[in-house]
Amino acid sequence: MILETADIKSVLTSSNTTQKMYINGEWVLSESNQTSKIVNPANGELIGTVTVGTEEDAKKAIESARKAFYENGWMNSRARDRAELLLQISNKLEERKEEFAYLETLNNGKTLRESLGDVEDAVNQLRYYAGLATKPHGQTYDVPDDIQAMVVREAIGVVGIIVPWNYPLVMANQKIAAAIAAGCSIVVKPAEITPLSLIRLFEIIDEMGFPPGIVNLVLGSGRKVGAELVSNPNVDKISFTGGTDTGIKLMKSAADTVKKISLELGGKSPNIVFADADFDAAVDYALYAIFANQGQVCSAGSRLLLEESLYEKFVPELVRRAKMIKIGPGWNDGIEMGPLVSEAHMNTVLNYIEIGKNEGATLLCGGNRIIEGDLGKGYFVEPTIFGDTTPDMRIVQEEIFGPVLAIQTFKTEKEAIELANGTAFGLAGAVFSQDGAKAQRVIRQLRAGITWINTYHPTFNEAPWGGYKQSGIGRDLGTYGFEEYLETKQININLKVEPSGFFEGK
Ligand code: NDP
């Protein structure tokens, strides 16, 4: 444990007052006068009350972001100044990383070690993009005329950032850092149920002295605030992370204003284990792939594709170890899995478990909400593994976004590839094999944007993150993620200034 229990109160200093949104450089309550209660998913206790923004609040934030960018000079702000602001935010966040980690655990349910990793990631994202702020570069072209042709990169303008609840700080932070580095102004909308760490990040941002309107935080529902950001013609770009169904809605709405849009969506990622894999490593990573963050990871290895000859040895060991996972409130020492994020989401996951049973899959372990003792107050679900699945089952095709693993088996490399690519998603995937050539051959056949050989999950802020197929459009992170916030302008300079002679008459 990082903080003493008594410090929980200090982490939640503002739990008794309604927390505000940040619009045009000021902390404000929504004119709706509505509030929403934020709950700790490990015990159902109230941990905060926040104002609930509306379309009108979103419009105000968009207007202020637009004014700041187009009228008040942010469009021509200096990259070095923006880099400095990002560095200062990163330093402040690092100083307070334990407090942020604790808050994330209390709001989202993830274990403290995972929250701490998230905050460290966020610090690194700010530093990475601070470095990149001064690096966008254009090109010059040798064209067949007396023209100097060149391309310059410019900030895309006002960016609406919409993020989910599974990594409340990191998902928003990576987009904020890249957009600010590129010189955009932003309006951020967190998931309604996990706004606390982002509100606190904006407290740090507020201390930095950004000109009003550059950075805005609007709380409220996706249906109202999120939808307004997407449909409003004064937003130049939407950067979205969330479910595929929501992404489809967003794309349709964004089409009305030909808005630039990048989408980081869901997944049903295959973790392929060949019989020649390192056995211990493969079992270990199969667990980590699906049960980290309670399975609420877009890139989770939610389908284990096992070479048939390995099944009898692999599955009992996997199940034995899944049953050993230590479940409890994320802030307790040694806890390896926390609760699901909310009661509603827990019910969705439990419903999928019922679907799996009804479809005829064999429940190998788990399958239940934990109702005994104190854990019964929270939204804890046992690590769950299904065997005997078929490719058409819903638990194989649909993203469950919880601690539920579906095992599929294959006999040949070709079959493994077909099964791996056999869903609508294409976010991530892994291959475990000690045959290097085979592992690379298979990885190259996966239609997925994030892949691993003999490991699962490690990704880095330096590398692009995003999916093929219905897992998204565009990329977050790395230089690719930076590009998402830049426009490309062609400039042609006449080197021989005289009439063109296109029309003869003078
Ligand atoms: P949702 O799609 O339900 O919500 C994501 C965000 O969109 C929330 O802020 C939500 O607001 C908002 N939203 C909902 N409806 C609309 C709308 N009509 N217009 C605009 N905004 C809207 O996803 P979840 O929060 O349930 O997150 C889980 C999903 O996110 C999973 O599918 C997961 O795979 C995906 N994800 C993808 C990642 C990636 O990098 N590819 C990473 C992390 C998660 P509100 O909270 O108010 O509903």
Coordinates of C-alpha atoms and ligand atoms in Angstrom, one line a residue:
M1 CA 0.0 0.0 0.0
I2 CA 1.3 3.4 -0.9
L3 CA -0.8 5.7 1.4
E4 CA -2.0 5.0 4.9
T5 CA -5.8 4.3 5.2
A6 CA -6.2 7.6 7.0
D7 CA -5.1 9.3 3.9
I8 CA -8.0 8.1 1.8
K9 CA -9.9 11.0 3.3
S10 CA -7.2 13.5 2.2
V11 CA -7.3 12.0 -1.4
L12 CA -11.0 12.7 -1.4
T13 CA -10.9 16.2 0.1
S14 CA -13.7 17.4 -2.1
S15 CA -16.1 14.5 -1.8
N16 CA -18.6 16.6 0.1
T17 CA -18.8 19.5 -2.3
T18 CA -20.0 19.4 -5.9
Q19 CA -17.0 19.2 -8.2
K20 CA -17.0 21.6 -11.1
M21 CA -16.1 21.7 -14.8
Y22 CA -13.4 23.8 -16.3
I23 CA -14.6 26.1 -19.0
N24 CA -12.8 29.2 -20.4
G25 CA -10.3 29.1 -17.6
E26 CA -12.9 29.0 -14.8
W27 CA -14.3 26.3 -12.5
V28 CA -18.1 26.3 -13.1
L29 CA -21.2 24.4 -12.2
S30 CA -23.6 23.4 -14.9
E31 CA -26.6 25.6 -15.4
S32 CA -28.6 22.4 -15.3
N33 CA -28.1 22.4 -11.5
Q34 CA -27.9 18.6 -11.8
T35 CA -25.4 16.5 -9.9
S36 CA -24.2 13.0 -10.2
K37 CA -22.8 10.7 -7.5
I38 CA -19.5 9.0 -8.0
V39 CA -19.2 5.6 -6.4
N40 CA -16.3 3.5 -5.3
P41 CA -16.9 0.2 -7.1
A42 CA -15.1 -1.8 -4.4
N43 CA -17.8 -1.1 -1.8
G44 CA -20.5 1.0 -3.3
E45 CA -19.6 4.0 -1.1
L46 CA -20.0 7.6 -2.3
I47 CA -16.6 9.2 -3.2
G48 CA -17.6 12.3 -4.9
T49 CA -20.4 14.5 -6.3
V50 CA -19.9 16.2 -9.7
T51 CA -21.9 18.7 -11.7
V52 CA -23.6 17.4 -14.8
G53 CA -23.0 19.4 -17.9
T54 CA -25.4 19.8 -20.8
E55 CA -25.2 20.6 -24.5
E56 CA -25.2 24.3 -23.5
D57 CA -22.1 23.8 -21.4
A58 CA -20.4 22.0 -24.2
K59 CA -21.3 24.8 -26.6
K60 CA -19.7 27.3 -24.2
A61 CA -16.6 25.3 -24.0
I62 CA -16.4 24.9 -27.7
E63 CA -16.9 28.6 -28.2
S64 CA -14.1 29.5 -25.8
A65 CA -11.8 26.9 -27.4
R66 CA -12.5 28.4 -30.8
K67 CA -12.0 31.9 -29.7
A68 CA -8.7 31.0 -28.0
F69 CA -7.4 29.3 -31.0
Y70 CA -8.6 31.5 -33.9
E71 CA -9.0 34.9 -32.3
N72 CA -6.7 35.1 -29.3
G73 CA -3.5 33.8 -30.9
W74 CA -3.1 30.2 -29.7
M75 CA -3.0 29.2 -33.4
N76 CA 0.3 31.0 -33.6
S77 CA 1.6 30.0 -30.2
R78 CA 5.2 28.9 -30.0
A79 CA 6.0 25.2 -29.9
R80 CA 8.7 25.7 -27.3
D81 CA 6.2 27.5 -24.9
R82 CA 3.7 24.6 -25.3
A83 CA 6.5 22.1 -24.6
E84 CA 7.4 24.0 -21.5
L85 CA 3.7 23.9 -20.3
L86 CA 3.6 20.1 -20.9
L87 CA 6.8 19.6 -19.0
Q88 CA 5.5 21.6 -16.0
I89 CA 2.3 19.6 -15.9
S90 CA 4.3 16.3 -16.1
N91 CA 6.5 17.4 -13.1
K92 CA 3.5 18.4 -11.0
L93 CA 1.7 15.1 -11.8
E94 CA 4.8 13.2 -10.9
E95 CA 5.1 14.9 -7.6
R96 CA 1.5 13.9 -6.8
K97 CA 1.6 10.4 -8.5
E98 CA 0.6 8.5 -5.4
E99 CA -2.4 10.7 -4.7
F100 CA -3.5 10.3 -8.4
A101 CA -3.0 6.6 -8.3
Y102 CA -5.1 6.3 -5.2
L103 CA -7.9 8.4 -6.7
E104 CA -7.9 6.3 -9.8
T105 CA -8.2 3.1 -7.8
L106 CA -11.0 4.5 -5.7
N107 CA -13.0 5.6 -8.8
N108 CA -12.2 2.9 -11.3
G109 CA -11.5 -0.1 -9.0
K110 CA -8.2 -1.1 -10.6
T111 CA -5.4 -2.2 -8.3
L112 CA -3.1 0.4 -6.9
R113 CA -0.1 -1.0 -8.7
E114 CA -2.0 -0.7 -12.0
S115 CA -3.1 2.8 -11.2
L116 CA 0.5 3.8 -10.3
G117 CA 1.6 2.4 -13.6
D118 CA -1.1 4.5 -15.3
V119 CA 0.1 7.7 -13.7
E120 CA 3.7 7.0 -14.5
D121 CA 2.6 6.4 -18.1
A122 CA 0.7 9.7 -18.1
V123 CA 3.8 11.6 -16.9
N124 CA 5.9 10.0 -19.6
Q125 CA 3.2 10.9 -22.3
L126 CA 3.4 14.5 -21.3
R127 CA 7.2 14.5 -21.5
Y128 CA 7.2 12.6 -24.8
Y129 CA 4.9 15.0 -26.5
A130 CA 6.7 18.0 -24.9
G131 CA 9.7 16.7 -26.8
L132 CA 7.7 16.3 -30.0
A133 CA 6.1 19.7 -29.9
T134 CA 9.0 21.3 -31.7
K135 CA 9.4 18.5 -34.2
P136 CA 6.6 18.7 -36.8
H137 CA 8.4 19.2 -40.1
G138 CA 7.2 19.7 -43.6
Q139 CA 8.9 19.1 -46.9
T140 CA 10.1 21.0 -50.0
Y141 CA 9.7 19.7 -53.5
D142 CA 11.6 20.0 -56.7
V143 CA 8.8 20.7 -59.1
P144 CA 8.9 21.2 -62.9
D145 CA 8.3 25.0 -62.8
D146 CA 9.8 28.1 -61.3
I147 CA 8.0 27.5 -58.1
Q148 CA 9.2 26.6 -54.7
A149 CA 6.7 24.1 -53.5
M150 CA 6.6 23.2 -49.9
V151 CA 4.4 21.6 -47.2
V152 CA 4.0 23.0 -43.6
R153 CA 2.2 21.3 -40.7
E154 CA -0.3 23.3 -38.7
A155 CA -2.5 22.6 -35.7
I156 CA -5.9 21.1 -36.7
G157 CA -7.8 23.6 -34.5
V158 CA -10.4 22.8 -31.8
V159 CA -10.3 19.2 -30.7
G160 CA -13.1 17.3 -28.9
I161 CA -11.6 14.5 -26.7
I162 CA -14.0 11.8 -25.6
V163 CA -12.7 9.0 -23.4
P164 CA -14.0 5.8 -21.6
W165 CA -13.8 4.7 -18.0
N166 CA -11.2 1.9 -18.1
Y167 CA -8.1 4.1 -18.1
P168 CA -9.7 7.5 -17.1
L169 CA -6.4 9.4 -16.7
V170 CA -4.2 7.8 -19.3
M171 CA -6.6 7.7 -22.2
A172 CA -7.4 11.4 -21.9
N173 CA -3.9 12.4 -21.0
Q174 CA -2.4 10.9 -24.1
K175 CA -4.8 12.8 -26.3
I176 CA -4.4 16.1 -24.3
A177 CA -0.6 15.9 -24.5
A178 CA -0.5 15.3 -28.2
A179 CA -3.2 17.9 -29.0
I180 CA -1.5 20.6 -26.9
A181 CA 1.9 19.7 -28.4
A182 CA 0.5 20.2 -31.9
G183 CA -1.0 23.6 -30.9
C184 CA -4.7 22.7 -30.7
S185 CA -7.2 23.9 -28.2
I186 CA -9.3 21.2 -26.6
V187 CA -12.6 20.3 -24.9
V188 CA -12.3 17.0 -22.9
K189 CA -15.3 14.8 -21.9
P190 CA -14.5 12.0 -19.5
A191 CA -16.7 9.0 -18.9
E192 CA -19.6 10.0 -16.7
I193 CA -18.7 7.5 -14.0
T194 CA -14.9 8.1 -13.7
P195 CA -14.2 11.9 -13.9
L196 CA -12.3 12.3 -10.7
S197 CA -8.6 11.9 -11.8
L198 CA -9.3 14.1 -14.8
I199 CA -10.8 16.9 -12.7
R200 CA -7.7 16.8 -10.6
L201 CA -5.4 16.8 -13.7
F202 CA -7.2 20.0 -14.7
E203 CA -6.5 21.5 -11.3
I204 CA -2.8 21.1 -12.2
I205 CA -3.5 22.5 -15.7
D206 CA -5.3 25.5 -14.1
E207 CA -2.1 26.3 -12.1
M208 CA -0.1 26.5 -15.3
G209 CA -1.6 29.7 -16.5
F210 CA -2.8 28.6 -19.9
P211 CA -4.7 31.4 -21.7
P212 CA -8.5 31.0 -21.1
G213 CA -10.2 28.6 -23.5
I214 CA -7.2 26.5 -24.6
V215 CA -8.1 23.6 -22.3
N216 CA -11.6 22.8 -21.2
L217 CA -13.2 20.0 -19.2
V218 CA -16.9 19.4 -19.6
L219 CA -18.6 16.8 -17.4
G220 CA -21.8 15.0 -18.3
S221 CA -23.2 12.2 -20.5
G222 CA -22.0 11.0 -23.8
R223 CA -25.6 11.3 -25.1
K224 CA -25.6 15.1 -24.4
V225 CA -22.1 16.5 -24.0
G226 CA -20.3 13.9 -26.2
A227 CA -22.9 14.1 -28.9
E228 CA -22.7 17.9 -29.0
L229 CA -18.9 17.8 -29.4
V230 CA -19.3 15.5 -32.4
S231 CA -22.1 17.4 -34.1
N232 CA -21.0 20.9 -33.5
P233 CA -19.5 22.5 -36.6
N234 CA -17.1 24.6 -34.6
V235 CA -15.2 21.5 -33.5
D236 CA -12.5 20.7 -36.1
K237 CA -11.6 17.2 -34.9
I238 CA -12.9 14.4 -32.6
S239 CA -10.5 12.1 -30.9
F240 CA -12.5 9.3 -29.4
T241 CA -11.8 6.1 -27.4
G242 CA -14.7 3.9 -26.5
G243 CA -16.9 1.1 -27.8
T244 CA -17.4 0.2 -31.4
D245 CA -21.1 0.8 -31.3
T246 CA -20.6 4.3 -30.0
G247 CA -17.8 4.8 -32.6
I248 CA -20.2 4.0 -35.4
K249 CA -22.7 6.5 -34.1
L250 CA -20.0 9.2 -33.8
M251 CA -18.8 8.6 -37.4
K252 CA -22.3 9.0 -38.7
S253 CA -22.8 12.3 -36.8
A254 CA -19.3 13.6 -37.7
A255 CA -20.1 13.0 -41.4
D256 CA -22.6 15.9 -41.4
T257 CA -19.7 18.4 -40.9
V258 CA -17.0 16.3 -42.6
K259 CA -15.2 16.4 -39.2
K260 CA -11.9 14.8 -38.9
I261 CA -12.3 11.8 -36.5
S262 CA -10.0 9.2 -35.0
L263 CA -11.5 6.2 -33.3
E264 CA -9.9 3.8 -30.8
L265 CA -12.5 1.1 -30.4
G266 CA -13.1 -2.3 -29.0
G267 CA -11.4 -5.6 -29.5
K268 CA -11.7 -9.4 -29.2
S269 CA -8.0 -10.1 -29.4
P270 CA -6.5 -13.6 -30.0
N271 CA -3.7 -14.9 -28.0
I272 CA -2.3 -17.9 -30.0
V273 CA -0.3 -20.5 -28.2
F274 CA 1.5 -23.2 -30.2
A275 CA 2.6 -26.5 -28.6
D276 CA 6.2 -25.4 -28.9
A277 CA 5.8 -22.3 -26.7
D278 CA 7.6 -21.9 -23.4
F279 CA 4.9 -23.5 -21.2
D280 CA 5.3 -21.4 -18.0
A281 CA 5.5 -18.1 -19.9
A282 CA 2.5 -18.9 -22.1
V283 CA 0.3 -19.8 -19.1
D284 CA 1.4 -16.8 -17.2
Y285 CA 0.8 -14.4 -20.1
A286 CA -2.6 -16.0 -20.9
L287 CA -3.7 -15.0 -17.4
Y288 CA -2.2 -11.6 -17.6
A289 CA -3.7 -11.0 -21.1
I290 CA -7.3 -11.4 -19.9
F291 CA -7.4 -10.7 -16.2
A292 CA -5.3 -7.5 -15.9
N293 CA -7.5 -4.6 -15.1
Q294 CA -10.3 -7.1 -14.6
G295 CA -10.4 -7.7 -18.3
Q296 CA -11.6 -4.2 -18.9
V297 CA -8.8 -3.6 -21.5
C298 CA -9.6 -2.9 -25.1
S299 CA -6.6 -5.0 -26.2
A300 CA -7.3 -7.9 -23.7
G301 CA -6.4 -11.4 -24.9
S302 CA -10.0 -12.4 -24.5
R303 CA -9.7 -15.4 -26.8
L304 CA -7.0 -18.0 -26.1
L305 CA -6.2 -20.0 -29.2
L306 CA -4.5 -23.2 -28.1
E307 CA -2.9 -25.8 -30.3
E308 CA -5.0 -28.9 -29.7
S309 CA -2.2 -31.1 -28.6
L310 CA -1.4 -28.7 -25.8
Y311 CA -4.9 -28.5 -24.4
E312 CA -4.8 -31.4 -21.8
K313 CA -1.7 -30.0 -20.2
F314 CA -2.3 -26.3 -20.6
V315 CA -5.9 -25.8 -19.5
P316 CA -5.8 -27.4 -16.0
E317 CA -2.7 -25.3 -15.2
L318 CA -4.5 -22.2 -16.5
V319 CA -7.6 -22.9 -14.4
R320 CA -5.5 -23.7 -11.3
R321 CA -3.7 -20.4 -11.5
A322 CA -6.9 -18.4 -12.3
K323 CA -8.4 -19.7 -9.1
M324 CA -5.4 -18.4 -7.2
I325 CA -5.8 -14.8 -8.3
K326 CA -6.2 -12.5 -5.2
I327 CA -9.3 -10.5 -5.5
G328 CA -10.3 -7.5 -3.4
P329 CA -10.3 -3.7 -3.1
G330 CA -7.5 -2.4 -5.3
W331 CA -5.9 -0.4 -2.5
N332 CA -5.1 -3.4 -0.3
D333 CA -1.7 -5.0 -0.3
G334 CA -1.2 -7.9 -2.7
I335 CA -4.5 -7.6 -4.5
E336 CA -4.3 -8.7 -8.1
M337 CA -7.8 -8.1 -9.3
G338 CA -10.2 -5.4 -8.2
P339 CA -14.0 -4.9 -8.9
L340 CA -15.6 -4.1 -12.2
V341 CA -16.2 -0.5 -12.7
S342 CA -19.9 -0.3 -11.9
E343 CA -22.9 -2.4 -11.0
A344 CA -24.3 -1.9 -14.5
H345 CA -21.2 -3.1 -16.2
M346 CA -20.9 -6.0 -13.8
N347 CA -24.4 -7.1 -14.8
T348 CA -23.5 -6.9 -18.5
V349 CA -20.5 -9.2 -17.9
L350 CA -22.6 -11.6 -15.8
N351 CA -25.2 -11.6 -18.6
Y352 CA -22.5 -12.6 -21.1
I353 CA -21.5 -15.5 -18.7
E354 CA -25.1 -16.7 -18.9
I355 CA -25.0 -16.4 -22.6
G356 CA -21.9 -18.5 -22.8
K357 CA -23.5 -21.2 -20.7
N358 CA -26.6 -21.2 -22.8
E359 CA -24.6 -21.3 -26.0
G360 CA -23.2 -24.6 -24.7
A361 CA -19.6 -23.6 -23.8
T362 CA -18.1 -25.4 -20.8
L363 CA -17.6 -23.2 -17.8
L364 CA -14.1 -24.3 -16.5
C365 CA -13.9 -21.8 -13.6
G366 CA -15.5 -18.7 -12.1
G367 CA -18.7 -17.5 -13.6
N368 CA -20.1 -15.7 -10.5
R369 CA -20.3 -12.4 -8.7
I370 CA -18.5 -12.6 -5.3
I371 CA -21.2 -12.1 -2.7
E372 CA -19.5 -13.2 0.5
G373 CA -18.4 -10.7 3.2
D374 CA -17.2 -7.2 2.4
L375 CA -16.6 -8.0 -1.3
G376 CA -20.4 -8.5 -1.6
K377 CA -20.7 -4.7 -1.3
G378 CA -18.6 -4.2 -4.4
Y379 CA -18.8 -5.4 -8.0
F380 CA -16.4 -8.3 -8.0
V381 CA -16.6 -11.1 -10.6
E382 CA -14.5 -14.3 -10.5
P383 CA -11.9 -14.9 -13.2
T384 CA -14.0 -16.9 -15.7
I385 CA -12.8 -19.3 -18.3
F386 CA -14.9 -21.1 -21.0
G387 CA -13.8 -24.1 -23.0
D388 CA -15.5 -26.0 -25.8
T389 CA -16.4 -22.8 -27.7
T390 CA -17.3 -22.5 -31.4
P391 CA -16.4 -19.6 -33.6
D392 CA -20.1 -18.5 -34.0
M393 CA -20.7 -18.1 -30.2
R394 CA -21.4 -14.6 -29.0
I395 CA -18.8 -15.0 -26.2
V396 CA -16.3 -15.6 -29.0
Q397 CA -17.4 -12.8 -31.3
E398 CA -18.4 -10.0 -29.0
E399 CA -16.4 -7.8 -26.6
I400 CA -17.3 -8.7 -23.0
F401 CA -14.9 -6.3 -21.4
G402 CA -14.6 -8.2 -18.3
P403 CA -12.7 -11.2 -16.7
V404 CA -14.0 -13.8 -19.2
L405 CA -11.8 -15.9 -21.4
A406 CA -13.0 -18.0 -24.3
I407 CA -10.7 -20.9 -25.3
Q408 CA -10.6 -22.0 -29.0
T409 CA -8.4 -24.8 -30.3
F410 CA -6.7 -25.3 -33.6
K411 CA -4.7 -28.1 -35.4
T412 CA -2.7 -26.2 -38.0
E413 CA -1.0 -22.8 -38.4
K414 CA -3.5 -21.9 -41.2
E415 CA -6.5 -22.7 -38.9
A416 CA -5.0 -20.6 -36.1
I417 CA -4.7 -17.6 -38.4
E418 CA -8.3 -18.1 -39.7
L419 CA -9.7 -18.3 -36.2
A420 CA -7.6 -15.3 -35.0
N421 CA -8.9 -13.1 -37.8
G422 CA -12.4 -14.5 -37.5
T423 CA -14.1 -11.6 -35.7
A424 CA -15.1 -8.0 -36.7
F425 CA -12.4 -6.6 -34.6
G426 CA -8.6 -6.1 -35.3
L427 CA -7.1 -4.4 -32.3
A428 CA -4.4 -6.7 -30.9
G429 CA -3.0 -10.2 -30.9
A430 CA -0.1 -12.4 -29.8
V431 CA 1.7 -15.5 -30.7
F432 CA 3.6 -17.8 -28.3
S433 CA 6.1 -20.1 -30.0
Q434 CA 9.8 -20.9 -29.7
D435 CA 10.0 -21.2 -33.5
G436 CA 10.9 -17.6 -34.4
A437 CA 10.1 -18.0 -38.1
K438 CA 6.7 -19.4 -37.4
A439 CA 5.9 -16.7 -34.8
Q440 CA 6.8 -14.0 -37.2
R441 CA 4.9 -15.7 -40.1
V442 CA 1.7 -15.8 -38.1
I443 CA 2.0 -12.3 -36.7
R444 CA 2.3 -10.9 -40.2
Q445 CA -1.0 -12.7 -41.1
L446 CA -2.9 -11.1 -38.1
R447 CA -5.2 -8.3 -39.2
A448 CA -4.5 -6.3 -36.0
G449 CA -2.7 -3.0 -35.1
I450 CA -1.0 -4.1 -31.9
T451 CA 0.8 -7.4 -31.7
W452 CA 3.2 -9.3 -29.6
I453 CA 5.5 -12.4 -29.9
N454 CA 6.1 -14.3 -26.6
T455 CA 4.6 -11.6 -24.5
Y456 CA 1.3 -9.8 -24.0
H457 CA 0.3 -6.2 -23.2
P458 CA 3.6 -4.2 -23.1
T459 CA 3.1 -1.1 -25.2
F460 CA 4.9 2.1 -25.1
N461 CA 4.0 5.8 -25.5
E462 CA 6.6 6.0 -28.3
A463 CA 4.8 3.5 -30.5
P464 CA 1.4 3.9 -32.3
W465 CA -1.7 2.5 -30.8
G466 CA -4.8 1.6 -32.7
G467 CA -6.7 -1.1 -34.6
Y468 CA -7.6 -2.6 -38.0
K469 CA -11.1 -3.4 -39.1
Q470 CA -13.8 -2.4 -36.6
S471 CA -11.3 -1.6 -33.9
G472 CA -10.8 1.9 -35.1
I473 CA -9.5 4.5 -37.4
G474 CA -6.2 6.4 -36.9
R475 CA -3.7 6.0 -34.1
D476 CA -3.0 7.4 -30.7
L477 CA 0.5 7.7 -29.3
G478 CA 3.9 8.0 -30.9
T479 CA 4.5 10.2 -33.9
Y480 CA 1.5 8.7 -35.6
G481 CA -0.7 10.0 -32.7
F482 CA 0.9 13.4 -33.0
E483 CA 0.0 13.5 -36.8
E484 CA -3.7 13.1 -35.9
Y485 CA -3.7 16.7 -34.6
L486 CA -1.9 18.3 -37.5
E487 CA -3.1 19.6 -40.8
T488 CA -1.0 19.6 -44.0
K489 CA -0.7 22.8 -46.0
Q490 CA 0.8 23.1 -49.4
I491 CA 2.5 26.5 -50.2
N492 CA 3.7 27.4 -53.6
I493 CA 6.0 30.4 -54.0
N494 CA 6.5 31.9 -57.5
L495 CA 10.2 32.4 -58.1
K496 CA 9.7 34.3 -61.3
V497 CA 7.0 36.9 -60.7
E498 CA 5.5 37.9 -64.1
P499 CA 2.1 37.6 -65.8
S500 CA 1.1 34.0 -66.4
G501 CA 0.1 34.6 -70.0
F502 CA -2.8 32.2 -69.7
F503 CA -5.2 34.7 -71.4
E504 CA -3.9 36.4 -74.4
G505 CA -6.1 39.6 -74.3
K506 CA -4.6 42.5 -72.4
Ligands
NDP1 P1 -18.5 3.9 -24.5 O1 -18.4 3.9 -26.0 O2 -19.8 3.6 -23.9 O3 -18.2 5.4 -24.0 C1 -17.0 6.0 -24.3 C2 -17.1 7.5 -24.2 O4 -18.1 8.0 -25.2 C3 -17.7 7.9 -22.8 O5 -17.2 9.2 -22.5 C4 -19.2 8.1 -23.2 O6 -19.9 9.0 -22.3 C5 -19.1 8.7 -24.6 N1 -20.3 8.5 -25.4 C6 -21.3 7.6 -25.2 N2 -22.2 7.8 -26.2 C7 -21.9 8.9 -26.9 C8 -22.4 9.6 -28.0 N3 -23.6 9.2 -28.6 N4 -21.8 10.6 -28.5 C9 -20.6 11.0 -28.0 N5 -20.0 10.4 -26.9 C10 -20.6 9.3 -26.4 O7 -17.4 3.0 -24.0 P2 -17.1 2.6 -22.5 O8 -16.9 3.9 -21.7 O9 -18.1 1.6 -22.1 O10 -15.6 2.0 -22.6 C11 -15.4 0.7 -23.0 C12 -15.1 0.6 -24.5 O11 -14.0 1.4 -24.8 C13 -14.7 -0.8 -24.9 O12 -15.4 -1.2 -26.1 C14 -13.2 -0.7 -25.1 O13 -12.7 -1.7 -26.0 C15 -13.1 0.6 -25.6 N6 -11.7 1.1 -25.4 C16 -10.9 1.1 -26.6 C17 -9.5 1.5 -26.4 C18 -8.6 1.6 -27.6 O14 -7.6 2.1 -27.5 N7 -9.0 1.0 -28.7 C19 -9.0 1.8 -25.1 C20 -9.9 1.7 -24.0 C21 -11.2 1.4 -24.2 P3 -20.7 8.4 -21.0 O15 -19.6 7.8 -20.1 O16 -21.3 9.5 -20.4 O17 -21.6 7.3 -21.5

